[in-house]
Amino acid sequence: MSGPLLKLSGVTAFYGAIQALKGVDLEVAPGEIVTLIGANGAGKSTLMMTICGSPHARHGQILYDGRDITALPTHEIMHMGLAQSPEGRRIFGRMTVHENLLMGAQVVAMRNYAATRDMVFTLFPRLKERLTQRGGTLSGGEQQMLAIGRALMSQPRLLLLDEPSLGLAPLVVRQIFGAIRQLNRDTGLTVLLVEQNAFQALRLAHRGYVLVNGAVTMAGSGAELLARPEIRAAYLEGGH
Amino acid sequence: MVAYALQQLINGVTLGMIYGLIAVGYTMVYGIIGMINFAHGDVFMIGAFLSLISLTLLGAFGLTFVPLALALTLVLAVALAALYGWTLERVAYRPLRGSFRLAPLISAIGMSIVLQQYIQIAQGAKNKPILPPLPGGLRLMESDGLVVQVTWTRLLIVVVTLAVLGAFTWLVSATPLGRAMRACEQDTKMAALLGINVDRTISFTFVIGAALAAVAGFMFLLNYGVIDFFIGFVAGVKAFTAAVLGGIGSLPGAVLGGLLIGLIETFWSAYFSVEYKDVAAFSILILVLIFMPTGLLGRKDVEKV
């Protein structure tokens, strides 16, 4: 159990001819909340997707729990204990909330389903009320809760959370961030969090990385990064 | 007159069920990978030929108990046609995934020609008749000297279709495999992020579509008693019309569209002209495409990348 749960070294990725990641090094230790902040188009979501093999990294290496997952197909990676709540939520709009949660539990044994679902309902009681409703009819905040809940249904060791606060009311954001903190503290869930809302993300996270144009320019503890004047200028002031 | 219309209704529903079973295969494949599998009608034809060969062989081996022969034939035709469907996707479509949009379509037309020519060479170009294995039927009424009857074959078609569609609906709506299919249909990338093997799910879709087409081929053979290598083309285009009429991508729409096309074709033949029955079906295709491109039960927001 020593060593990082996730380790990226020299990872590059391309979308067609465009290089989105230019040699990223990053580590997440077990039990940590690590956040990745950066401007729009810096490559944060690409990094999250590259970890899951969609697209595959062109150079470099991605280790998960000591195993090289760089070249594995996405569905195999997702059987290893990672889950992602992706950018734009991507819930299944024509499936019910219940079916969306079942989809999340696809990779684990059904006997744990009820217990895991109850845990998700404790975090997000709204999902329980909406259980038979179609995903597409939920509000933005509820859809975000569903996206996170669906990811949790696979009982992951590492949760990749992409922009959970995007477009949500401050009250809902606080609720979701509270849920992440609670999961981390109570179950030891490891979290890699991408956020534009840098202030809240850095306060929540143990450590952070700053991504600029596809490369990591700064790294440090959440408090350290919060105190850096260039971070304040670029991501915090005039922000939230 | 009522008797005549009632008989047409029975005939139309039977034909419509055959179209509906084929149409489901078109609409399922379209839903999941956004292409029209133009070789699907030929898988139906293969299913009919497999049924013919199986019935003939079982007869030659002295199996005279008709229900058992029919059941064995259905299972055999479905299993082998499913293998055809699986192979079709692996050989002709999967290598072209991610290519330009027309590529798999052209490949499908090519596979359609390959399958037709293959059967023409292997089985001959002439009509292949069978003796009706289920003669007779249920007399419903008699008026003006006209007997309205449901033949045992038609009754079998209706019962088998309903059973197969019931099982299929259960598969799609309540099993993990069906959920995976629907997930891939809605968002392939997200399905993969949840651990779904997308390639395998697409393979399953082709297998199930081919199996349903084989059921239709089996029943077509029983109903008409004669087949040739070209039946897949006409039935395929009509089932495609049915899928478009019902709303391409919609499973209930495919069945509804199939029933409507079957009924329209039958009543058109009965009251106007048999020669122009195909014109009726294809006029509907054109009208639907012009005035109602999303079909009866289709979604307005269908947009495939």
Short mmCIF file of C-alpha atoms in Angstrom, two decimals, chain B:
data_model
loop_
_atom_site.label_atom_id
_atom_site.label_comp_id
_atom_site.label_asym_id
_atom_site.label_seq_id
_atom_site.Cartn_x
_atom_site.Cartn_y
_atom_site.Cartn_z
CA MET B 1 -67.86 -7.29 -47.42
CA VAL B 2 -67.15 -7.42 -43.72
CA ALA B 3 -65.84 -10.94 -44.12
CA TYR B 4 -63.49 -9.90 -46.91
CA ALA B 5 -62.17 -6.95 -44.90
CA LEU B 6 -61.72 -9.14 -41.83
CA GLN B 7 -59.70 -11.64 -43.85
CA GLN B 8 -57.51 -8.81 -45.15
CA LEU B 9 -57.03 -7.56 -41.62
CA ILE B 10 -55.79 -10.99 -40.55
CA ASN B 11 -53.45 -11.21 -43.54
CA GLY B 12 -52.20 -7.67 -43.01
CA VAL B 13 -51.41 -8.18 -39.34
CA THR B 14 -49.44 -11.34 -40.16
CA LEU B 15 -47.41 -9.62 -42.84
CA GLY B 16 -46.97 -6.60 -40.59
CA MET B 17 -45.51 -8.74 -37.83
CA ILE B 18 -42.90 -10.11 -40.21
CA TYR B 19 -41.99 -6.57 -41.29
CA GLY B 20 -41.97 -5.42 -37.68
CA LEU B 21 -39.50 -8.13 -36.62
CA ILE B 22 -37.13 -7.12 -39.40
CA ALA B 23 -37.63 -3.41 -38.72
CA VAL B 24 -36.51 -3.83 -35.10
CA GLY B 25 -33.08 -4.91 -36.38
CA TYR B 26 -32.74 -1.80 -38.56
CA THR B 27 -33.79 0.56 -35.83
CA MET B 28 -31.62 -1.07 -33.13
CA VAL B 29 -28.44 -0.87 -35.20
CA TYR B 30 -29.25 2.68 -36.20
CA GLY B 31 -29.79 3.64 -32.58
CA ILE B 32 -26.48 2.29 -31.40
CA ILE B 33 -24.05 3.10 -34.22
CA GLY B 34 -26.05 5.49 -36.39
CA MET B 35 -25.86 3.50 -39.59
CA ILE B 36 -28.46 1.77 -41.76
CA ASN B 37 -27.46 -1.87 -42.09
CA PHE B 38 -28.57 -2.44 -45.67
CA ALA B 39 -27.53 -6.09 -45.49
CA HIS B 40 -30.12 -6.71 -42.76
CA GLY B 41 -32.82 -7.75 -45.26
CA ASP B 42 -30.43 -10.36 -46.59
CA VAL B 43 -29.90 -11.78 -43.11
CA PHE B 44 -33.68 -12.23 -43.07
CA MET B 45 -33.37 -14.07 -46.41
CA ILE B 46 -30.57 -16.23 -44.99
CA GLY B 47 -32.85 -17.03 -42.05
CA ALA B 48 -35.56 -18.18 -44.47
CA PHE B 49 -33.08 -20.38 -46.35
CA LEU B 50 -31.67 -21.86 -43.15
CA SER B 51 -35.25 -22.72 -42.16
CA LEU B 52 -35.89 -24.29 -45.55
CA ILE B 53 -32.73 -26.39 -45.39
CA SER B 54 -33.43 -27.44 -41.81
CA LEU B 55 -37.06 -28.43 -42.53
CA THR B 56 -36.00 -30.39 -45.61
CA LEU B 57 -33.20 -32.17 -43.76
CA LEU B 58 -35.34 -33.01 -40.74
CA GLY B 59 -37.98 -34.37 -43.12
CA ALA B 60 -35.36 -36.43 -44.93
CA PHE B 61 -34.16 -37.87 -41.64
CA GLY B 62 -37.69 -39.01 -40.94
CA LEU B 63 -38.75 -36.50 -38.30
CA THR B 64 -42.48 -36.40 -38.93
CA PHE B 65 -43.66 -34.78 -35.73
CA VAL B 66 -44.30 -31.29 -37.11
CA PRO B 67 -44.21 -29.17 -33.91
CA LEU B 68 -40.80 -30.60 -32.99
CA ALA B 69 -39.47 -30.09 -36.52
CA LEU B 70 -40.67 -26.49 -36.50
CA ALA B 71 -39.21 -25.78 -33.07
CA LEU B 72 -35.83 -27.30 -33.98
CA THR B 73 -35.78 -25.38 -37.23
CA LEU B 74 -36.55 -22.10 -35.52
CA VAL B 75 -33.76 -22.60 -32.99
CA LEU B 76 -31.28 -23.63 -35.67
CA ALA B 77 -32.17 -20.77 -38.02
CA VAL B 78 -31.96 -18.22 -35.22
CA ALA B 79 -28.60 -19.50 -33.97
CA LEU B 80 -26.95 -19.65 -37.38
CA ALA B 81 -28.39 -16.34 -38.57
CA ALA B 82 -27.12 -14.74 -35.37
CA LEU B 83 -23.69 -15.99 -36.32
CA TYR B 84 -24.11 -14.34 -39.72
CA GLY B 85 -25.08 -11.06 -38.03
CA TRP B 86 -22.07 -11.22 -35.71
CA THR B 87 -19.69 -11.97 -38.59
CA LEU B 88 -21.19 -9.21 -40.71
CA GLU B 89 -20.40 -6.62 -38.08
CA ARG B 90 -16.91 -7.95 -37.42
CA VAL B 91 -15.94 -8.21 -41.07
CA ALA B 92 -17.71 -5.33 -42.75
CA TYR B 93 -18.52 -2.64 -40.18
CA ARG B 94 -16.17 -2.71 -37.22
CA PRO B 95 -13.01 -2.06 -39.26
CA LEU B 96 -14.73 1.05 -40.64
CA ARG B 97 -15.83 2.50 -37.31
CA GLY B 98 -14.36 5.96 -36.99
CA SER B 99 -14.09 6.22 -40.76
CA PHE B 100 -16.21 8.71 -42.73
CA ARG B 101 -19.95 8.25 -42.35
CA LEU B 102 -20.71 6.79 -45.75
CA ALA B 103 -18.05 4.08 -45.49
CA PRO B 104 -20.03 1.52 -43.46
CA LEU B 105 -23.13 2.28 -45.55
CA ILE B 106 -21.30 1.41 -48.76
CA SER B 107 -19.84 -1.63 -47.05
CA ALA B 108 -23.39 -2.68 -46.05
CA ILE B 109 -24.62 -2.44 -49.63
CA GLY B 110 -21.61 -4.51 -50.67
CA MET B 111 -22.39 -7.16 -48.04
CA SER B 112 -26.00 -7.24 -49.21
CA ILE B 113 -24.83 -8.09 -52.73
CA VAL B 114 -22.35 -10.65 -51.40
CA LEU B 115 -25.02 -12.48 -49.39
CA GLN B 116 -27.50 -12.49 -52.29
CA GLN B 117 -24.95 -13.80 -54.76
CA TYR B 118 -23.72 -16.37 -52.29
CA ILE B 119 -27.20 -17.80 -51.84
CA GLN B 120 -27.90 -17.59 -55.56
CA ILE B 121 -24.78 -19.66 -56.28
CA ALA B 122 -25.17 -22.04 -53.35
CA GLN B 123 -28.92 -22.60 -53.61
CA GLY B 124 -29.71 -21.71 -57.21
CA ALA B 125 -31.67 -18.82 -58.62
CA LYS B 126 -34.98 -20.64 -58.92
CA ASN B 127 -37.87 -20.40 -56.47
CA LYS B 128 -37.61 -22.85 -53.61
CA PRO B 129 -41.00 -24.19 -52.53
CA ILE B 130 -41.84 -26.30 -49.48
CA LEU B 131 -44.91 -28.32 -48.69
CA PRO B 132 -46.94 -26.40 -46.11
CA PRO B 133 -46.04 -28.08 -42.80
CA LEU B 134 -49.15 -26.75 -41.09
CA PRO B 135 -52.13 -27.11 -43.43
CA GLY B 136 -55.60 -26.02 -42.40
CA GLY B 137 -56.74 -23.39 -40.03
CA LEU B 138 -59.37 -21.96 -37.75
CA ARG B 139 -62.64 -20.98 -39.46
CA LEU B 140 -63.92 -17.80 -37.91
CA MET B 141 -67.05 -17.08 -39.94
CA GLU B 142 -68.67 -17.60 -43.29
CA SER B 143 -70.76 -15.07 -45.17
CA ASP B 144 -71.67 -14.53 -48.83
CA GLY B 145 -69.92 -17.82 -49.54
CA LEU B 146 -66.64 -16.39 -48.24
CA VAL B 147 -64.84 -18.25 -45.49
CA VAL B 148 -62.84 -16.13 -43.09
CA GLN B 149 -60.10 -18.21 -41.60
CA VAL B 150 -56.92 -17.88 -39.64
CA THR B 151 -54.55 -20.53 -40.92
CA TRP B 152 -52.57 -22.39 -38.28
CA THR B 153 -49.48 -20.88 -39.84
CA ARG B 154 -50.77 -17.34 -39.35
CA LEU B 155 -51.80 -18.13 -35.82
CA LEU B 156 -48.31 -19.48 -35.18
CA ILE B 157 -46.78 -16.32 -36.66
CA VAL B 158 -48.81 -14.08 -34.37
CA VAL B 159 -48.08 -16.17 -31.27
CA VAL B 160 -44.36 -16.52 -31.98
CA THR B 161 -43.98 -12.84 -32.85
CA LEU B 162 -45.70 -11.74 -29.66
CA ALA B 163 -43.59 -14.13 -27.60
CA VAL B 164 -40.36 -13.05 -29.27
CA LEU B 165 -41.18 -9.36 -28.95
CA GLY B 166 -42.12 -9.91 -25.32
CA ALA B 167 -38.81 -11.59 -24.59
CA PHE B 168 -36.99 -8.90 -26.54
CA THR B 169 -38.73 -6.09 -24.63
CA TRP B 170 -37.78 -7.75 -21.35
CA LEU B 171 -34.18 -8.09 -22.51
CA VAL B 172 -33.90 -4.43 -23.48
CA SER B 173 -35.76 -2.94 -20.53
CA ALA B 174 -34.83 -5.14 -17.58
CA THR B 175 -31.49 -6.91 -18.08
CA PRO B 176 -27.93 -5.57 -17.65
CA LEU B 177 -27.26 -6.32 -21.31
CA GLY B 178 -30.31 -4.32 -22.40
CA ARG B 179 -29.28 -1.44 -20.15
CA ALA B 180 -25.80 -1.55 -21.65
CA MET B 181 -27.34 -1.39 -25.13
CA ARG B 182 -29.47 1.60 -24.20
CA ALA B 183 -26.50 3.28 -22.52
CA CYS B 184 -24.37 2.87 -25.66
CA GLU B 185 -27.26 4.21 -27.72
CA GLN B 186 -27.43 7.36 -25.59
CA ASP B 187 -23.74 8.02 -24.91
CA THR B 188 -21.12 5.53 -26.05
CA LYS B 189 -18.24 7.29 -24.37
CA MET B 190 -19.99 7.45 -21.00
CA ALA B 191 -20.97 3.79 -21.28
CA ALA B 192 -17.28 2.93 -21.68
CA LEU B 193 -16.48 5.10 -18.63
CA LEU B 194 -18.84 2.91 -16.64
CA GLY B 195 -16.98 -0.23 -17.67
CA ILE B 196 -19.21 -1.26 -20.57
CA ASN B 197 -17.39 -3.10 -23.35
CA VAL B 198 -18.81 -1.07 -26.22
CA ASP B 199 -17.53 -3.35 -28.99
CA ARG B 200 -19.12 -6.35 -27.38
CA THR B 201 -22.40 -4.51 -26.86
CA ILE B 202 -22.48 -3.56 -30.54
CA SER B 203 -21.80 -7.20 -31.45
CA PHE B 204 -24.75 -8.26 -29.26
CA THR B 205 -26.96 -5.74 -31.02
CA PHE B 206 -26.17 -7.28 -34.39
CA VAL B 207 -26.65 -10.79 -33.01
CA ILE B 208 -30.08 -9.94 -31.59
CA GLY B 209 -31.14 -8.07 -34.74
CA ALA B 210 -30.12 -11.04 -36.89
CA ALA B 211 -31.93 -13.47 -34.59
CA LEU B 212 -35.16 -11.49 -34.91
CA ALA B 213 -34.71 -11.33 -38.70
CA ALA B 214 -34.26 -15.12 -38.75
CA VAL B 215 -37.54 -15.55 -36.86
CA ALA B 216 -39.15 -13.37 -39.54
CA GLY B 217 -37.50 -15.43 -42.30
CA PHE B 218 -38.75 -18.65 -40.74
CA MET B 219 -42.30 -17.31 -40.63
CA PHE B 220 -42.11 -15.87 -44.13
CA LEU B 221 -41.21 -19.33 -45.40
CA LEU B 222 -44.12 -20.94 -43.54
CA ASN B 223 -46.58 -18.29 -44.66
CA TYR B 224 -45.72 -18.13 -48.36
CA GLY B 225 -44.22 -21.59 -48.83
CA VAL B 226 -41.79 -20.31 -51.43
CA ILE B 227 -38.61 -18.24 -51.23
CA ASP B 228 -35.74 -17.15 -53.43
CA PHE B 229 -32.42 -15.34 -52.95
CA PHE B 230 -34.01 -11.94 -53.67
CA ILE B 231 -36.73 -11.85 -50.97
CA GLY B 232 -34.38 -10.04 -48.59
CA PHE B 233 -34.17 -6.99 -50.80
CA VAL B 234 -37.89 -6.25 -51.07
CA ALA B 235 -38.74 -7.25 -47.50
CA GLY B 236 -35.68 -5.36 -46.27
CA VAL B 237 -36.63 -2.12 -47.97
CA LYS B 238 -40.20 -2.43 -46.67
CA ALA B 239 -39.03 -3.12 -43.14
CA PHE B 240 -36.71 -0.15 -43.45
CA THR B 241 -39.74 1.90 -44.52
CA ALA B 242 -41.53 0.58 -41.44
CA ALA B 243 -38.64 1.63 -39.20
CA VAL B 244 -38.64 5.13 -40.70
CA LEU B 245 -42.43 5.39 -40.44
CA GLY B 246 -42.31 4.37 -36.78
CA GLY B 247 -39.40 6.71 -36.10
CA ILE B 248 -35.91 5.35 -36.70
CA GLY B 249 -34.26 4.51 -33.39
CA SER B 250 -37.56 3.73 -31.66
CA LEU B 251 -38.19 0.04 -30.90
CA PRO B 252 -41.97 0.26 -30.37
CA GLY B 253 -42.01 2.50 -33.45
CA ALA B 254 -40.46 -0.27 -35.55
CA VAL B 255 -43.17 -2.75 -34.56
CA LEU B 256 -45.93 -0.19 -35.08
CA GLY B 257 -44.46 0.85 -38.43
CA GLY B 258 -44.23 -2.80 -39.49
CA LEU B 259 -47.87 -3.42 -38.66
CA LEU B 260 -48.97 -0.29 -40.53
CA ILE B 261 -46.93 -1.12 -43.64
CA GLY B 262 -48.26 -4.69 -43.59
CA LEU B 263 -51.85 -3.50 -43.28
CA ILE B 264 -51.50 -0.77 -45.91
CA GLU B 265 -49.90 -3.14 -48.37
CA THR B 266 -52.53 -5.82 -47.82
CA PHE B 267 -55.52 -3.52 -48.08
CA TRP B 268 -54.04 -1.75 -51.07
CA SER B 269 -53.62 -5.11 -52.81
CA ALA B 270 -57.13 -6.17 -51.86
CA TYR B 271 -58.99 -3.06 -52.94
CA PHE B 272 -56.81 -1.36 -55.56
CA SER B 273 -54.11 -3.27 -57.31
CA VAL B 274 -51.77 -6.08 -56.44
CA GLU B 275 -49.29 -5.00 -59.10
CA TYR B 276 -48.74 -1.64 -57.45
CA LYS B 277 -48.58 -2.78 -53.84
CA ASP B 278 -44.91 -1.89 -53.56
CA VAL B 279 -45.67 1.58 -54.85
CA ALA B 280 -48.00 2.09 -51.88
CA ALA B 281 -45.32 1.16 -49.37
CA PHE B 282 -42.62 3.26 -50.98
CA SER B 283 -44.90 6.28 -51.45
CA ILE B 284 -45.31 6.19 -47.69
CA LEU B 285 -41.53 6.19 -47.26
CA ILE B 286 -41.26 9.29 -49.43
CA LEU B 287 -44.16 11.06 -47.70
CA VAL B 288 -42.81 10.30 -44.24
CA LEU B 289 -39.33 11.46 -45.16
CA ILE B 290 -40.73 14.74 -46.53
CA PHE B 291 -43.39 15.61 -43.99
CA MET B 292 -42.50 13.68 -40.83
CA PRO B 293 -38.81 12.77 -40.86
CA THR B 294 -38.84 11.76 -37.19
CA GLY B 295 -41.65 9.27 -37.77
CA LEU B 296 -44.59 8.41 -35.53
CA LEU B 297 -42.75 7.63 -32.30
CA GLY B 298 -39.34 9.07 -33.12
CA ARG B 299 -37.56 11.66 -31.06
CA LYS B 300 -37.20 15.17 -32.34
CA ASP B 301 -33.68 15.53 -30.98
CA VAL B 302 -32.06 12.62 -32.80
CA GLU B 303 -28.64 13.74 -33.86
CA LYS B 304 -25.87 11.25 -34.36
CA VAL B 305 -22.25 12.17 -34.65
#
